[in-house]
mmCIF file of C-alpha atoms in Angstrom:
data_model
loop_
_atom_site.group_PDB
_atom_site.id
_atom_site.type_symbol
_atom_site.label_atom_id
_atom_site.label_comp_id
_atom_site.label_asym_id
_atom_site.label_seq_id
_atom_site.Cartn_x
_atom_site.Cartn_y
_atom_site.Cartn_z
ATOM 1 C CA MET A 1 -0.267 -0.093 -0.228
ATOM 2 C CA PRO A 2 0.898 4.110 -1.583
ATOM 3 C CA ALA A 3 2.808 4.855 1.761
ATOM 4 C CA LYS A 4 0.049 8.252 0.973
ATOM 5 C CA GLU A 5 -3.152 5.574 1.399
ATOM 6 C CA ILE A 6 -1.356 4.053 4.684
ATOM 7 C CA ARG A 7 -0.579 7.809 6.738
ATOM 8 C CA HIS A 8 -4.620 8.477 5.726
ATOM 9 C CA MET A 9 -6.059 5.081 6.948
ATOM 10 C CA MET A 10 -3.949 6.075 10.116
ATOM 11 C CA ASN A 11 -5.047 9.175 10.535
ATOM 12 C CA ILE A 12 -9.158 8.198 10.057
ATOM 13 C CA ASP A 13 -7.600 5.681 12.737
ATOM 14 C CA VAL A 14 -6.937 8.702 14.987
ATOM 15 C CA ILE A 15 -9.918 10.891 13.963
ATOM 16 C CA ILE A 16 -12.030 7.197 15.792
ATOM 17 C CA ASN A 17 -9.864 6.900 17.861
ATOM 18 C CA GLU A 18 -10.124 10.977 19.700
ATOM 19 C CA ALA A 19 -13.367 10.971 18.984
ATOM 20 C CA GLN A 20 -14.171 7.874 21.528
ATOM 21 C CA LYS A 21 -11.820 9.142 23.991
ATOM 22 C CA LEU A 22 -13.627 11.836 24.291
ATOM 23 C CA LEU A 23 -16.508 10.514 24.672
ATOM 24 C CA SER A 24 -15.323 8.474 27.582
ATOM 25 C CA GLU A 25 -13.866 10.995 29.086
ATOM 26 C CA ASN A 26 -16.879 13.440 29.255
ATOM 27 C CA SER A 27 -20.015 10.724 29.802
ATOM 28 C CA GLU A 28 -22.580 12.274 31.141
ATOM 29 C CA TRP A 29 -24.310 12.582 27.785
ATOM 30 C CA LEU A 30 -25.427 8.867 29.312
ATOM 31 C CA GLU A 31 -27.534 9.563 31.193
ATOM 32 C CA ARG A 32 -29.200 12.088 28.961
ATOM 33 C CA TYR A 33 -29.934 10.468 25.994
ATOM 34 C CA ASN A 34 -31.303 6.973 28.413
ATOM 35 C CA GLY A 35 -33.945 10.254 29.602
ATOM 36 C CA TYR A 36 -34.626 11.622 25.443
ATOM 37 C CA ALA A 37 -35.332 7.616 24.429
ATOM 38 C CA GLU A 38 -37.870 6.645 27.324
ATOM 39 C CA ASN A 39 -39.350 9.936 26.168
ATOM 40 C CA LEU A 40 -39.428 10.307 23.099
ATOM 41 C CA LEU A 41 -40.377 5.835 22.898
ATOM 42 C CA ALA A 42 -42.534 7.332 25.653
ATOM 43 C CA ASN A 43 -44.832 9.502 23.296
ATOM 44 C CA LEU A 44 -44.600 8.895 20.314
ATOM 45 C CA ASP A 45 -47.990 7.296 20.002
ATOM 46 C CA VAL A 46 -49.001 10.936 21.021
ATOM 47 C CA ILE A 47 -46.586 12.771 18.252
ATOM 48 C CA LYS A 48 -48.106 10.076 15.418
ATOM 49 C CA LEU A 49 -52.101 11.166 16.979
ATOM 50 C CA ASN A 50 -51.506 14.983 17.066
ATOM 51 C CA ARG A 51 -49.722 14.307 13.836
ATOM 52 C CA SER A 52 -51.938 12.688 12.127
ATOM 53 C CA LYS A 53 -54.295 15.582 12.199
ATOM 54 C CA PHE A 54 -52.831 18.379 10.029
ATOM 55 C CA ASN A 55 -50.996 17.583 5.940
ATOM 56 C CA GLU A 56 -47.944 18.646 5.149
ATOM 57 C CA PHE A 57 -47.965 21.662 2.129
ATOM 58 C CA PRO A 58 -44.537 21.531 -0.287
ATOM 59 C CA PRO A 59 -42.168 23.079 -0.056
ATOM 60 C CA LEU A 60 -43.202 24.324 3.458
ATOM 61 C CA TYR A 61 -42.006 21.049 5.916
ATOM 62 C CA PHE A 62 -42.158 19.485 9.485
ATOM 63 C CA TYR A 63 -38.700 19.282 11.458
ATOM 64 C CA ILE A 64 -38.914 18.133 15.169
ATOM 65 C CA SER A 65 -36.759 17.943 17.795
ATOM 66 C CA THR A 66 -35.242 15.800 20.665
ATOM 67 C CA SER A 67 -36.568 18.494 23.342
ATOM 68 C CA ASN A 68 -40.172 19.624 21.552
ATOM 69 C CA ALA A 69 -40.317 15.312 21.162
ATOM 70 C CA LYS A 70 -39.438 14.330 24.621
ATOM 71 C CA ASN A 71 -42.026 17.182 25.885
ATOM 72 C CA ALA A 72 -44.673 16.032 23.100
ATOM 73 C CA LYS A 73 -47.184 15.585 25.342
ATOM 74 C CA LEU A 74 -47.653 18.301 27.226
ATOM 75 C CA LYS A 75 -48.030 20.647 23.109
ATOM 76 C CA LEU A 76 -46.591 19.674 19.959
ATOM 77 C CA LEU A 77 -44.404 21.831 18.746
ATOM 78 C CA LEU A 78 -43.220 21.444 15.311
ATOM 79 C CA ASP A 79 -40.282 23.627 13.193
ATOM 80 C CA VAL A 80 -42.366 24.770 9.360
ATOM 81 C CA ARG A 81 -39.359 25.124 7.364
ATOM 82 C CA TYR A 82 -38.795 26.686 3.971
ATOM 83 C CA ARG A 83 -35.184 25.378 2.574
ATOM 84 C CA GLY A 84 -34.554 24.082 5.014
ATOM 85 C CA GLN A 85 -35.158 26.810 6.714
ATOM 86 C CA SER A 86 -37.552 27.769 10.284
ATOM 87 C CA VAL A 87 -40.598 30.323 8.615
ATOM 88 C CA ALA A 88 -43.267 29.675 11.437
ATOM 89 C CA THR A 89 -44.235 26.838 14.493
ATOM 90 C CA LEU A 90 -47.060 24.592 14.046
ATOM 91 C CA LYS A 91 -48.515 23.964 17.543
ATOM 92 C CA VAL A 92 -50.842 21.404 19.000
ATOM 93 C CA ASN A 93 -52.527 21.511 21.896
ATOM 94 C CA LYS A 94 -54.400 19.066 22.952
ATOM 95 C CA ASP A 95 -57.237 19.053 19.825
ATOM 96 C CA ILE A 96 -55.888 22.862 18.551
ATOM 97 C CA VAL A 97 -53.425 23.398 15.424
ATOM 98 C CA THR A 98 -52.479 26.982 15.488
ATOM 99 C CA ILE A 99 -48.986 28.610 13.697
ATOM 100 C CA SER A 100 -47.084 31.776 14.168
ATOM 101 C CA THR A 101 -43.989 33.697 12.946
ATOM 102 C CA LYS A 102 -43.919 36.365 14.841
ATOM 103 C CA LYS A 103 -39.866 34.655 15.703
ATOM 104 C CA GLN A 104 -39.445 34.357 12.355
ATOM 105 C CA ASP A 105 -41.106 37.860 11.156
ATOM 106 C CA ASP A 106 -37.983 40.004 11.109
ATOM 107 C CA LYS A 107 -36.367 36.897 9.106
ATOM 108 C CA ASN A 108 -39.301 36.190 6.650
ATOM 109 C CA LEU A 109 -39.198 39.785 5.670
ATOM 110 C CA ARG A 110 -35.424 39.656 5.229
ATOM 111 C CA TYR A 111 -35.092 36.505 2.863
ATOM 112 C CA PHE A 112 -38.152 36.523 1.386
ATOM 113 C CA ASN A 113 -39.763 39.378 0.729
ATOM 114 C CA CYS A 114 -42.837 37.589 3.255
ATOM 115 C CA ASN A 115 -44.556 39.518 4.753
ATOM 116 C CA ILE A 116 -47.512 37.983 6.327
ATOM 117 C CA GLN A 117 -47.621 37.436 10.225
ATOM 118 C CA LEU A 118 -49.576 35.008 12.350
ATOM 119 C CA ASN A 119 -50.606 35.481 15.704
ATOM 120 C CA ASP A 120 -50.726 31.552 16.705
ATOM 121 C CA ILE A 121 -54.046 31.230 14.285
ATOM 122 C CA ALA A 122 -55.769 27.790 13.457
ATOM 123 C CA TRP A 123 -54.005 25.842 11.074
ATOM 124 C CA GLN A 124 -57.517 26.098 8.816
ATOM 125 C CA GLU A 125 -57.770 30.170 9.371
ATOM 126 C CA THR A 126 -56.933 32.214 5.969
ATOM 127 C CA GLY A 127 -54.518 33.063 7.108
ATOM 128 C CA ALA A 128 -52.375 30.258 7.580
ATOM 129 C CA SER A 129 -54.009 29.343 3.962
ATOM 130 C CA GLU A 130 -51.918 32.776 2.308
ATOM 131 C CA PHE A 131 -48.915 31.840 3.912
ATOM 132 C CA ARG A 132 -48.795 28.630 2.728
ATOM 133 C CA LYS A 133 -49.160 29.884 -1.082
ATOM 134 C CA PHE A 134 -46.717 32.536 -0.484
ATOM 135 C CA PHE A 135 -44.065 29.731 -0.237
ATOM 136 C CA LYS A 136 -45.904 27.784 -2.634
ATOM 137 C CA ASN A 137 -46.124 29.937 -5.712
ATOM 138 C CA ARG A 138 -42.585 32.494 -4.549
ATOM 139 C CA THR A 139 -39.800 31.115 -6.856
ATOM 140 C CA TYR A 140 -37.570 29.331 -5.301
ATOM 141 C CA SER A 141 -35.568 31.188 -3.832
ATOM 142 C CA ARG A 142 -33.979 34.228 -0.915
ATOM 143 C CA ASN A 143 -32.673 37.216 -1.210
ATOM 144 C CA ASP A 144 -28.924 36.210 -0.198
ATOM 145 C CA ASN A 145 -26.490 34.009 -0.313
ATOM 146 C CA ASN A 146 -25.448 33.013 2.359
ATOM 147 C CA LYS A 147 -23.341 30.072 2.925
ATOM 148 C CA LYS A 148 -24.708 28.322 5.370
ATOM 149 C CA ASN A 149 -27.942 28.885 4.162
ATOM 150 C CA GLU A 150 -27.831 27.517 0.858
ATOM 151 C CA GLU A 151 -26.182 24.169 2.736
ATOM 152 C CA HIS A 152 -29.529 23.996 5.213
ATOM 153 C CA ASN A 153 -31.496 24.259 0.847
ATOM 154 C CA VAL A 154 -29.320 21.557 -0.274
ATOM 155 C CA GLU A 155 -29.426 19.280 3.245
ATOM 156 C CA ASN A 156 -33.435 20.189 2.743
ATOM 157 C CA LEU A 157 -33.292 18.604 -1.700
ATOM 158 C CA LEU A 158 -31.455 15.946 -0.276
ATOM 159 C CA LEU A 159 -34.406 14.813 2.723
ATOM 160 C CA SER A 160 -36.490 15.469 0.074
ATOM 161 C CA GLU A 161 -34.976 12.999 -3.201
ATOM 162 C CA PHE A 162 -34.869 10.953 0.078
ATOM 163 C CA SER A 163 -38.010 10.937 1.698
ATOM 164 C CA LYS A 164 -39.239 8.989 -1.934
ATOM 165 C CA ARG A 165 -40.871 6.776 -1.715
ATOM 166 C CA ASN A 166 -41.278 4.801 -5.123
ATOM 167 C CA SER A 167 -38.567 3.959 -6.205
ATOM 168 C CA LYS A 168 -38.500 4.677 -9.300
ATOM 169 C CA ASN A 169 -39.428 8.534 -9.298
ATOM 170 C CA LYS A 170 -35.953 8.084 -7.058
ATOM 171 C CA GLN A 171 -32.505 9.417 -8.718
ATOM 172 C CA ILE A 172 -30.427 7.070 -5.526
ATOM 173 C CA THR A 173 -32.501 3.725 -4.745
ATOM 174 C CA GLY A 174 -32.920 1.577 -0.964
ATOM 175 C CA ILE A 175 -32.725 5.100 1.203
ATOM 176 C CA GLN A 176 -34.753 6.962 4.313
ATOM 177 C CA PRO A 177 -34.171 8.829 6.739
ATOM 178 C CA ILE A 178 -35.191 8.668 10.171
ATOM 179 C CA LYS A 179 -37.971 10.794 10.938
ATOM 180 C CA ILE A 180 -39.823 10.661 14.736
ATOM 181 C CA SER A 181 -43.916 9.742 13.602
ATOM 182 C CA GLY A 182 -43.103 10.360 10.266
ATOM 183 C CA VAL A 183 -41.954 13.262 10.812
ATOM 184 C CA ARG A 184 -38.202 15.327 10.257
ATOM 185 C CA PHE A 185 -35.234 14.463 12.926
ATOM 186 C CA GLY A 186 -32.156 16.162 13.947
ATOM 187 C CA MET A 187 -30.323 13.680 15.461
ATOM 188 C CA PRO A 188 -28.720 15.529 17.889
ATOM 189 C CA THR A 189 -25.314 14.778 19.249
ATOM 190 C CA PRO A 190 -23.125 15.901 22.350
ATOM 191 C CA ILE A 191 -19.469 17.385 20.316
ATOM 192 C CA SER A 192 -18.916 19.423 17.669
ATOM 193 C CA ALA A 193 -17.109 18.100 15.005
ATOM 194 C CA SER A 194 -16.590 20.845 12.198
ATOM 195 C CA ASP A 195 -13.647 20.440 9.397
ATOM 196 C CA HIS A 196 -10.733 22.383 10.273
ATOM 197 C CA LYS A 197 -11.642 23.032 14.169
ATOM 198 C CA GLU A 198 -10.833 19.932 17.123
ATOM 199 C CA LEU A 199 -13.606 17.890 18.132
ATOM 200 C CA THR A 200 -14.369 19.044 20.943
ATOM 201 C CA TYR A 201 -16.879 17.840 23.323
ATOM 202 C CA ALA A 202 -20.764 20.380 23.475
ATOM 203 C CA LYS A 203 -23.138 18.869 25.899
ATOM 204 C CA HIS A 204 -26.003 20.012 25.134
ATOM 205 C CA SER A 205 -24.632 22.156 22.377
ATOM 206 C CA GLY A 206 -23.181 19.321 20.500
ATOM 207 C CA GLY A 207 -23.855 19.708 16.222
ATOM 208 C CA GLY A 208 -26.248 18.021 15.314
ATOM 209 C CA ILE A 209 -26.233 15.239 12.334
ATOM 210 C CA ASP A 210 -27.048 16.657 9.132
ATOM 211 C CA ILE A 211 -29.299 13.997 7.123
ATOM 212 C CA PHE A 212 -29.776 9.961 10.008
ATOM 213 C CA SER A 213 -30.665 7.306 7.300
ATOM 214 C CA ARG A 214 -31.315 3.924 6.956
ATOM 215 C CA THR A 215 -29.603 2.388 3.875
ATOM 216 C CA GLY A 216 -29.849 -0.934 1.692
ATOM 217 C CA LYS A 217 -32.055 -3.441 2.547
ATOM 218 C CA GLY A 218 -33.441 -5.937 4.221
ATOM 219 C CA HIS A 219 -31.233 -8.081 7.405
ATOM 220 C CA ALA A 220 -27.646 -6.043 4.984
ATOM 221 C CA THR A 221 -29.945 -2.281 6.080
ATOM 222 C CA TYR A 222 -26.999 0.111 7.889
ATOM 223 C CA LEU A 223 -27.283 3.224 9.936
ATOM 224 C CA THR A 224 -25.542 5.797 7.816
ATOM 225 C CA VAL A 225 -24.605 9.415 8.027
ATOM 226 C CA ILE A 226 -24.546 12.529 6.021
ATOM 227 C CA GLU A 227 -22.574 15.238 6.106
ATOM 228 C CA VAL A 228 -23.965 17.262 3.467
ATOM 229 C CA LYS A 229 -21.749 20.373 1.871
ATOM 230 C CA ASP A 230 -22.829 23.180 -0.407
ATOM 231 C CA GLU A 231 -19.678 23.389 -1.716
ATOM 232 C CA ASN A 232 -16.989 21.079 -3.076
ATOM 233 C CA ASN A 233 -13.537 22.847 -3.056
ATOM 234 C CA SER A 234 -10.295 22.397 -2.332
ATOM 235 C CA LYS A 235 -10.548 24.333 0.694
ATOM 236 C CA GLU A 236 -13.455 22.207 1.994
ATOM 237 C CA PRO A 237 -12.333 19.278 -0.292
ATOM 238 C CA PRO A 238 -14.407 15.367 0.228
ATOM 239 C CA LYS A 239 -12.048 14.319 3.053
ATOM 240 C CA ASP A 240 -12.918 16.654 5.352
ATOM 241 C CA ALA A 241 -16.936 16.990 5.010
ATOM 242 C CA LEU A 242 -16.476 12.663 5.127
ATOM 243 C CA LYS A 243 -13.561 13.496 8.443
ATOM 244 C CA GLN A 244 -17.227 14.751 10.255
ATOM 245 C CA GLY A 245 -19.415 12.157 9.676
ATOM 246 C CA ILE A 246 -17.411 9.476 10.227
ATOM 247 C CA GLN A 247 -16.790 11.409 14.215
ATOM 248 C CA TYR A 248 -20.612 11.481 14.113
ATOM 249 C CA ALA A 249 -21.084 7.950 13.833
ATOM 250 C CA VAL A 250 -18.153 7.088 16.587
ATOM 251 C CA PHE A 251 -20.637 8.594 18.473
ATOM 252 C CA ILE A 252 -24.716 6.652 17.078
ATOM 253 C CA ARG A 253 -21.649 3.792 17.698
ATOM 254 C CA GLU A 254 -21.148 4.809 21.192
ATOM 255 C CA LEU A 255 -24.549 4.874 21.414
ATOM 256 C CA LEU A 256 -26.500 1.977 20.454
ATOM 257 C CA ARG A 257 -23.200 0.500 22.510
ATOM 258 C CA SER A 258 -24.693 1.736 25.591
ATOM 259 C CA ASN A 259 -27.414 0.682 28.352
ATOM 260 C CA CYS A 260 -29.944 2.717 26.336
ATOM 261 C CA GLY A 261 -28.474 1.661 22.612
ATOM 262 C CA LYS A 262 -32.077 -1.510 22.924
ATOM 263 C CA ASP A 263 -33.532 1.799 22.556
ATOM 264 C CA TRP A 264 -31.891 3.924 20.066
ATOM 265 C CA TYR A 265 -32.279 1.060 18.593
ATOM 266 C CA LYS A 266 -36.316 1.383 18.020
ATOM 267 C CA ILE A 267 -36.697 5.242 17.479
ATOM 268 C CA PHE A 268 -34.196 4.886 14.672
ATOM 269 C CA GLY A 269 -37.052 2.475 12.893
ATOM 270 C CA PHE A 270 -35.976 -1.340 14.215
ATOM 271 C CA THR A 271 -37.564 -4.422 15.339
ATOM 272 C CA GLY A 272 -34.970 -6.630 15.872
ATOM 273 C CA GLY A 273 -31.785 -6.757 18.574
ATOM 274 C CA ILE A 274 -28.720 -4.701 17.501
ATOM 275 C CA PRO A 275 -25.939 -6.605 15.476
ATOM 276 C CA LYS A 276 -23.169 -8.689 17.272
ATOM 277 C CA HIS A 277 -21.023 -6.992 14.632
ATOM 278 C CA LEU A 278 -22.729 -3.452 13.436
ATOM 279 C CA THR A 279 -21.339 -1.397 10.096
ATOM 280 C CA ILE A 280 -22.089 2.460 10.346
ATOM 281 C CA ARG A 281 -21.767 4.521 7.022
ATOM 282 C CA ALA A 282 -20.670 7.565 7.142
ATOM 283 C CA VAL A 283 -20.895 9.195 3.584
ATOM 284 C CA CYS A 284 -20.769 12.858 2.559
ATOM 285 C CA ALA A 285 -22.474 14.630 0.548
ATOM 286 C CA MET A 286 -21.651 17.588 -2.029
ATOM 287 C CA PRO A 287 -21.321 18.388 -5.851
ATOM 288 C CA ASP A 288 -19.187 16.518 -7.970
ATOM 289 C CA ASP A 289 -16.805 19.752 -9.337
ATOM 290 C CA ASN A 290 -14.026 17.177 -7.073
ATOM 291 C CA PRO A 291 -15.760 13.594 -7.364
ATOM 292 C CA ASP A 292 -13.366 11.898 -5.301
ATOM 293 C CA LYS A 293 -13.882 8.141 -4.766
ATOM 294 C CA SER A 294 -10.328 6.952 -3.138
ATOM 295 C CA PHE A 295 -11.940 5.982 0.327
ATOM 296 C CA GLU A 296 -14.746 4.243 -1.698
ATOM 297 C CA LYS A 297 -16.334 1.436 0.930
ATOM 298 C CA GLN A 298 -13.335 1.743 2.838
ATOM 299 C CA THR A 299 -13.682 0.891 6.695
ATOM 300 C CA TYR A 300 -12.787 1.269 9.790
ATOM 301 C CA LEU A 301 -12.330 -1.190 13.596
ATOM 302 C CA ILE A 302 -14.384 0.806 16.587
ATOM 303 C CA GLY A 303 -14.279 -2.831 18.110
ATOM 304 C CA ASP A 304 -16.382 -4.756 16.915
ATOM 305 C CA ASP A 305 -17.911 -2.948 14.850
ATOM 306 C CA LYS A 306 -16.998 -0.774 12.515
ATOM 307 C CA VAL A 307 -17.614 2.654 9.953
ATOM 308 C CA GLU A 308 -17.772 2.768 6.305
ATOM 309 C CA CYS A 309 -16.667 5.686 4.100
ATOM 310 C CA HIS A 310 -19.418 6.279 1.317
ATOM 311 C CA TYR A 311 -20.329 9.471 -1.118
ATOM 312 C CA ILE A 312 -22.505 11.796 -2.477
ATOM 313 C CA TYR A 313 -22.170 13.692 -5.819
ATOM 314 C CA PHE A 314 -24.856 16.174 -7.558
ATOM 315 C CA LYS A 315 -24.518 18.380 -10.119
ATOM 316 C CA TYR A 316 -26.553 21.976 -8.475
ATOM 317 C CA ASP A 317 -27.580 24.898 -9.469
ATOM 318 C CA GLY A 318 -29.573 26.601 -6.506
ATOM 319 C CA LYS A 319 -32.361 25.251 -7.087
ATOM 320 C CA GLN A 320 -32.454 20.908 -7.419
ATOM 321 C CA LEU A 321 -30.165 18.656 -6.480
ATOM 322 C CA THR A 322 -29.247 16.516 -10.384
ATOM 323 C CA ASP A 323 -26.927 13.832 -11.729
ATOM 324 C CA PHE A 324 -26.327 11.803 -9.067
ATOM 325 C CA GLN A 325 -23.653 9.738 -7.820
ATOM 326 C CA THR A 326 -23.803 7.600 -5.083
ATOM 327 C CA SER A 327 -20.872 4.364 -3.884
ATOM 328 C CA LEU A 328 -24.153 3.309 -1.501
#
């Protein structure tokens, strides 16, 4: 094996060991994520019941956070997003469904020229309908080119593509995002992984996994951590994004091997037991300007488990994704 490849392999091993060491030295997350799992499982039926009381109207999509999911028995709060950016909050309290833009009014006007302000009005009222129509009829764009917001848009487009049920309409088959009772869900972590910064422990303020999915089918179905970027260049090459994905994959592995692992495995959509030898996939998803495929299907051990490296490349014109390439 060439020396360059050996060094790269060793770097990945170091990345894995650093993440494991950080999680081992800061064990407060174990009790916290055990509590998250207990509350999530207890509330799944309530969330599903409340979710059935309203429809989704693309290009507006609902998102649920861990904190809102665990408090769903009292009231269900969902973030309403357009191009991946929050534009409203939907609330279900008993049988009453309302929508509010109080926290988003300024940004809605600044980024989308939307001056429709909703103050906890009923989901079926005229104002709420006009709000939905505004975004449905709007040219799919925003008033600035903020990089972070572009990444949110790419993430949103990928989620929409991956969520398609009919394989004939999908550009990549064998992939489904992990959701909570059918609602898009951002899996939190207690670590902060960034392209060019040292991995740190961040407690409640850790980074979230961009897209957490199941890939494959049948017994060959794998939990998959997807790190999303809106650019692919020398400053942000695929291997940097892959590194972040691997760090988050290590957390998922440690979570599943903890005392609450069985609960999380169920939350992630599996009905059986956790495999004795677990494979978690780490994927970089980004435009195809620099389609590095050198790490395709490379695997690295995490104890008796392993992480498997993959890529998803595509063309992105600011509005849609096309011409997918993937090693999945």
